[in-house]
Coordinates of C-alpha atoms in Angstrom, one line a residue:
X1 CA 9.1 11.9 -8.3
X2 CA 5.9 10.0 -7.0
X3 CA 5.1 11.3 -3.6
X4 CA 3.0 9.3 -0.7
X5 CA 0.2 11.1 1.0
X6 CA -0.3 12.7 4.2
X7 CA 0.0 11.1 7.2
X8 CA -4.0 9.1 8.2
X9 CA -3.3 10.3 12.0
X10 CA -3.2 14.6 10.2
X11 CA -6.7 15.4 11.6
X12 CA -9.4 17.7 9.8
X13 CA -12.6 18.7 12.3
X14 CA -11.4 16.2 14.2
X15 CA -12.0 13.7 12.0
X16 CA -8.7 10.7 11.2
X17 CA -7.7 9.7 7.1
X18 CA -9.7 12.9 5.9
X19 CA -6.6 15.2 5.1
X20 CA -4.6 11.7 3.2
X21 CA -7.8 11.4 1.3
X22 CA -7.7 15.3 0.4
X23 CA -4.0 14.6 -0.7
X24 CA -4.5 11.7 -2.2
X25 CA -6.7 13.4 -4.6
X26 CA -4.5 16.5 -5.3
X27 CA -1.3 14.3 -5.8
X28 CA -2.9 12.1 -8.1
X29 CA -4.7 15.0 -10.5
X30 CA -0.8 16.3 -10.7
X31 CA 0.6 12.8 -11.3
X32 CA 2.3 13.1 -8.2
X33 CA 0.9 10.2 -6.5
X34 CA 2.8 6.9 -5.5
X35 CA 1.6 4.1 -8.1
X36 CA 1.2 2.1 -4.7
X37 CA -1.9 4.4 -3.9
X38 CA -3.6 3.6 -7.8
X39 CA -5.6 0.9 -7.4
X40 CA -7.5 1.9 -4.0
X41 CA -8.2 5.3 -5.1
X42 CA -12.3 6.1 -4.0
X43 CA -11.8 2.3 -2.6
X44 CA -10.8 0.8 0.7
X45 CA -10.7 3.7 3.3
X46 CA -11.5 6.4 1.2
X47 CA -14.5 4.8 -0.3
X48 CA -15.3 4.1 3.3
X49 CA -14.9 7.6 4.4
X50 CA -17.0 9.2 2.0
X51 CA -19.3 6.1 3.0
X52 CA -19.3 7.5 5.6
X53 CA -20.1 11.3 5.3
X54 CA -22.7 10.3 2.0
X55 CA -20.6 11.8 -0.3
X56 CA -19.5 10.7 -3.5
X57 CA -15.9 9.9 -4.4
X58 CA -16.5 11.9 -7.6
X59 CA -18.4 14.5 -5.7
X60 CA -15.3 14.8 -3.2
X61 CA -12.9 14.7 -6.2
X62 CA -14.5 17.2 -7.7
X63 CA -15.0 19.6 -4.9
X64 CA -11.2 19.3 -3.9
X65 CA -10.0 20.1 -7.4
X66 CA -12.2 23.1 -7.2
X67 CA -10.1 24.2 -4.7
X68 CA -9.9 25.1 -1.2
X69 CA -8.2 24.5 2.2
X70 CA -8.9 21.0 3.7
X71 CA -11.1 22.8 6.3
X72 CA -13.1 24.5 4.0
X73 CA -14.0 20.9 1.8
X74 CA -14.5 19.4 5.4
X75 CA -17.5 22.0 5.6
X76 CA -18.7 21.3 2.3
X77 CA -19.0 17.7 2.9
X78 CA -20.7 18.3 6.4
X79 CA -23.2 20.9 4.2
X80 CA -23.6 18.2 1.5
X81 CA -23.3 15.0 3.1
X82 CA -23.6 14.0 6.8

C-alpha cells in the first residue's frame, strides 16, 4: 500500500523537510511511495533543500540508499555540501 512521507515539521540538526526528503527517497526505492509524491521528486522543496545544502539530488539519493540514520546523512551533507 503507497505510504506518504514523514511529517516536513520531524526535525534533523535542527533543520525542517530534511527527514520527509530522507523518506521520500527510501519509500520511493521500495515502491512504497504515494504516486502523489512522483512528479516533485528532487523538485519543488527537495530540489530546494539540497539547493540549499549544494548537494545533488542524485548525490543525496545515493548517499541515503547507502544507508544510514538520518543524522548520520545530515553530517555527510554538512561534510559534502554546505
Amino acid at each position: 500500500m503507497p505510504k506518504r512521507p514523514v511529517s516536513a515539521y520531524v526535525q534533523v540538526g535542527g533543520m525542517y523537510f530534511f527527514a520527509r526528503t530522507l523518506d521520500k527517497i527510501r519509500l520511493h526505492a521500495r515502491g512504497e511511495l504515494h504516486p502523489d509524491y512522483h512528479e516533485f521528486i528532487g523538485r519543488g522543496f527537495d530540489g530546494r533543500l539540497c539547493h540549499f545544502l549544494r548537494i545533488a539530488h542524485d548525490a543525496l539519493r545515493a548517499r541515503v540508499l547507502a544507508g544510514g540514520t538520518d543524522e548520520e546523512i545530515f553530517a555527510w551533507c554538512r561534510e559534502n555540501g554546505r
